[in-house]
């Protein structure tokens, strides 16, 4: 699973303001795009989670904007799971300019796992295959 590639994104015109600068809200969308891609590469996309009755709402989002990104530029979004305990997880992101290698934004999202009725789910107990996937995810620092 260590061969997960980072997510790449080319800035679109609609993502920018009149000065050609990416609007801050789009970084949060890029986090979601990168997280979705990351999970699909690990073997469990949101479609599979939901098919099995699991939803994973966002509990909180943080973004540290360091530099502006402009229309037409391309960025790579490095994604990793920072913490995971079977019930909650924190995903970390770093948005890097493809040409300069400079970091433009760092952020994280916190999630929990719920069943279709909105009740907390323990992946460790109820979905051990998914639990193992997260425990063995690249960059995972949490104890097994």
mmCIF file of C-alpha atoms in Angstrom:
data_model
loop_
_atom_site.group_PDB
_atom_site.id
_atom_site.type_symbol
_atom_site.label_atom_id
_atom_site.label_comp_id
_atom_site.label_asym_id
_atom_site.label_seq_id
_atom_site.Cartn_x
_atom_site.Cartn_y
_atom_site.Cartn_z
ATOM 1 C CA UNK A 1 0.000 0.000 0.000
ATOM 2 C CA UNK A 2 3.021 2.324 0.103
ATOM 3 C CA UNK A 3 2.709 3.014 -3.612
ATOM 4 C CA UNK A 4 -0.183 5.440 -3.195
ATOM 5 C CA UNK A 5 0.375 8.396 -5.462
ATOM 6 C CA UNK A 6 -0.433 11.972 -4.422
ATOM 7 C CA UNK A 7 -3.487 13.652 -5.912
ATOM 8 C CA UNK A 8 -2.833 16.257 -8.634
ATOM 9 C CA UNK A 9 -5.073 19.209 -9.403
ATOM 10 C CA UNK A 10 -4.899 21.913 -12.078
ATOM 11 C CA UNK A 11 -6.540 25.143 -10.965
ATOM 12 C CA UNK A 12 -9.670 25.938 -12.952
ATOM 13 C CA UNK A 13 -10.899 29.447 -13.756
ATOM 14 C CA UNK A 14 -14.129 29.033 -11.744
ATOM 15 C CA UNK A 15 -12.051 28.348 -8.603
ATOM 16 C CA UNK A 16 -10.523 31.819 -8.677
ATOM 17 C CA UNK A 17 -11.543 35.367 -7.870
ATOM 18 C CA UNK A 18 -11.204 38.403 -10.140
ATOM 19 C CA UNK A 19 -7.445 38.551 -9.462
ATOM 20 C CA UNK A 20 -6.970 34.942 -10.600
ATOM 21 C CA UNK A 21 -6.300 33.777 -7.014
ATOM 22 C CA UNK A 22 -7.885 30.556 -5.779
ATOM 23 C CA UNK A 23 -10.744 31.286 -3.364
ATOM 24 C CA UNK A 24 -10.001 29.876 0.094
ATOM 25 C CA UNK A 25 -13.055 27.584 0.097
ATOM 26 C CA UNK A 26 -11.636 25.558 -2.784
ATOM 27 C CA UNK A 27 -8.759 24.237 -0.690
ATOM 28 C CA UNK A 28 -11.340 22.404 1.433
ATOM 29 C CA UNK A 29 -12.820 20.886 -1.743
ATOM 30 C CA UNK A 30 -9.325 19.814 -2.801
ATOM 31 C CA UNK A 31 -8.884 18.119 0.584
ATOM 32 C CA UNK A 32 -12.025 16.103 -0.136
ATOM 33 C CA UNK A 33 -10.930 15.243 -3.674
ATOM 34 C CA UNK A 34 -7.540 14.089 -2.376
ATOM 35 C CA UNK A 35 -9.073 12.097 0.514
ATOM 36 C CA UNK A 36 -11.519 10.375 -1.849
ATOM 37 C CA UNK A 37 -8.693 9.480 -4.226
ATOM 38 C CA UNK A 38 -6.499 8.290 -1.327
ATOM 39 C CA UNK A 39 -9.211 5.978 -0.008
ATOM 40 C CA UNK A 40 -9.936 4.584 -3.469
ATOM 41 C CA UNK A 41 -6.245 3.799 -3.893
ATOM 42 C CA UNK A 42 -6.248 2.034 -0.517
ATOM 43 C CA UNK A 43 -9.100 -0.152 -1.749
ATOM 44 C CA UNK A 44 -12.155 1.371 -0.099
ATOM 45 C CA UNK A 45 -13.841 4.318 -1.739
ATOM 46 C CA UNK A 46 -16.796 6.092 -0.231
ATOM 47 C CA UNK A 47 -19.079 4.161 -2.592
ATOM 48 C CA UNK A 48 -17.956 0.866 -1.027
ATOM 49 C CA UNK A 49 -18.249 2.256 2.504
ATOM 50 C CA UNK A 50 -21.790 3.438 1.887
ATOM 51 C CA UNK A 51 -22.736 0.182 0.158
ATOM 52 C CA UNK A 52 -21.729 -1.568 3.396
ATOM 53 C CA UNK A 53 -23.703 0.899 5.525
ATOM 54 C CA UNK A 54 -20.899 3.172 6.745
ATOM 55 C CA UNK A 55 -20.840 6.960 6.473
ATOM 56 C CA UNK A 56 -17.932 9.152 7.523
ATOM 57 C CA UNK A 57 -18.990 12.745 8.180
ATOM 58 C CA UNK A 58 -16.486 15.545 8.595
ATOM 59 C CA UNK A 59 -16.342 16.680 12.229
ATOM 60 C CA UNK A 60 -13.925 19.561 11.704
ATOM 61 C CA UNK A 61 -11.632 21.143 9.126
ATOM 62 C CA UNK A 62 -8.457 23.174 9.554
ATOM 63 C CA UNK A 63 -6.514 24.967 6.841
ATOM 64 C CA UNK A 64 -3.316 26.960 7.158
ATOM 65 C CA UNK A 65 -2.985 29.116 4.039
ATOM 66 C CA UNK A 66 0.673 29.918 3.395
ATOM 67 C CA UNK A 67 0.829 31.152 -0.218
ATOM 68 C CA UNK A 68 -1.661 31.980 -2.938
ATOM 69 C CA UNK A 69 -2.348 29.607 -5.816
ATOM 70 C CA UNK A 70 -3.338 31.089 -9.186
ATOM 71 C CA UNK A 71 -5.416 30.096 -12.186
ATOM 72 C CA UNK A 72 -3.639 27.635 -14.462
ATOM 73 C CA UNK A 73 -1.160 26.403 -11.846
ATOM 74 C CA UNK A 74 -0.989 22.750 -10.872
ATOM 75 C CA UNK A 75 -0.639 21.445 -7.339
ATOM 76 C CA UNK A 76 -0.045 18.076 -5.750
ATOM 77 C CA UNK A 77 -1.926 17.191 -2.598
ATOM 78 C CA UNK A 78 -0.112 14.794 -0.283
ATOM 79 C CA UNK A 79 -2.605 12.953 1.909
ATOM 80 C CA UNK A 80 -2.024 10.743 4.926
ATOM 81 C CA UNK A 81 -3.905 9.447 7.909
ATOM 82 C CA UNK A 82 -2.497 11.132 10.974
ATOM 83 C CA UNK A 83 -4.602 9.373 13.630
ATOM 84 C CA UNK A 84 -7.040 6.498 13.632
ATOM 85 C CA UNK A 85 -8.575 4.541 16.503
ATOM 86 C CA UNK A 86 -11.315 2.480 14.863
ATOM 87 C CA UNK A 87 -14.050 5.041 15.545
ATOM 88 C CA UNK A 88 -12.485 8.362 14.508
ATOM 89 C CA UNK A 89 -9.717 9.418 12.152
ATOM 90 C CA UNK A 90 -7.758 12.535 11.294
ATOM 91 C CA UNK A 91 -6.511 13.050 7.738
ATOM 92 C CA UNK A 92 -3.646 15.431 6.993
ATOM 93 C CA UNK A 93 -3.055 17.321 3.726
ATOM 94 C CA UNK A 94 -0.211 19.304 2.193
ATOM 95 C CA UNK A 95 -0.788 21.258 -1.016
ATOM 96 C CA UNK A 96 2.464 21.723 -2.926
ATOM 97 C CA UNK A 97 3.137 23.722 -6.106
ATOM 98 C CA UNK A 98 4.170 21.339 -8.893
ATOM 99 C CA UNK A 99 6.757 23.739 -10.356
ATOM 100 C CA UNK A 100 8.375 25.255 -7.263
ATOM 101 C CA UNK A 101 7.826 22.517 -4.674
ATOM 102 C CA UNK A 102 6.673 25.197 -2.223
ATOM 103 C CA UNK A 103 3.915 24.398 0.263
ATOM 104 C CA UNK A 104 0.838 26.563 -0.309
ATOM 105 C CA UNK A 105 -1.505 25.109 2.288
ATOM 106 C CA UNK A 106 -1.530 22.545 5.080
ATOM 107 C CA UNK A 107 -4.653 21.228 6.668
ATOM 108 C CA UNK A 108 -6.543 18.409 8.272
ATOM 109 C CA UNK A 109 -9.999 16.969 8.520
ATOM 110 C CA UNK A 110 -11.439 14.960 11.395
ATOM 111 C CA UNK A 111 -14.008 12.237 10.765
ATOM 112 C CA UNK A 112 -16.009 9.607 12.579
ATOM 113 C CA UNK A 113 -17.701 6.460 11.317
ATOM 114 C CA UNK A 114 -21.463 6.028 11.599
ATOM 115 C CA UNK A 115 -23.989 3.450 10.450
ATOM 116 C CA UNK A 116 -26.901 4.407 8.206
ATOM 117 C CA UNK A 117 -28.955 5.273 11.311
ATOM 118 C CA UNK A 118 -26.378 7.778 12.517
ATOM 119 C CA UNK A 119 -24.990 5.624 15.324
ATOM 120 C CA UNK A 120 -21.214 5.365 15.916
ATOM 121 C CA UNK A 121 -19.528 2.331 14.358
ATOM 122 C CA UNK A 122 -16.327 0.656 15.487
ATOM 123 C CA UNK A 123 -14.543 -0.439 12.338
ATOM 124 C CA UNK A 124 -12.217 -2.531 14.495
ATOM 125 C CA UNK A 125 -15.146 -4.550 15.823
ATOM 126 C CA UNK A 126 -17.719 -4.421 13.003
ATOM 127 C CA UNK A 127 -15.579 -4.107 9.846
ATOM 128 C CA UNK A 128 -12.146 -5.625 10.576
ATOM 129 C CA UNK A 129 -11.106 -5.561 6.894
ATOM 130 C CA UNK A 130 -11.600 -1.790 6.734
ATOM 131 C CA UNK A 131 -9.937 -1.387 10.113
ATOM 132 C CA UNK A 132 -6.795 -3.204 8.928
ATOM 133 C CA UNK A 133 -6.700 -1.056 5.804
ATOM 134 C CA UNK A 134 -6.647 2.127 7.885
ATOM 135 C CA UNK A 135 -4.179 0.751 10.436
ATOM 136 C CA UNK A 136 -1.785 -0.127 7.607
ATOM 137 C CA UNK A 137 -2.285 3.103 5.640
ATOM 138 C CA UNK A 138 0.840 4.983 4.497
ATOM 139 C CA UNK A 139 1.986 7.513 7.074
ATOM 140 C CA UNK A 140 -0.157 5.957 9.804
ATOM 141 C CA UNK A 141 1.312 6.901 13.178
ATOM 142 C CA UNK A 142 -1.365 5.584 15.537
ATOM 143 C CA UNK A 143 -0.840 2.386 17.521
ATOM 144 C CA UNK A 144 -2.471 -0.756 16.171
#
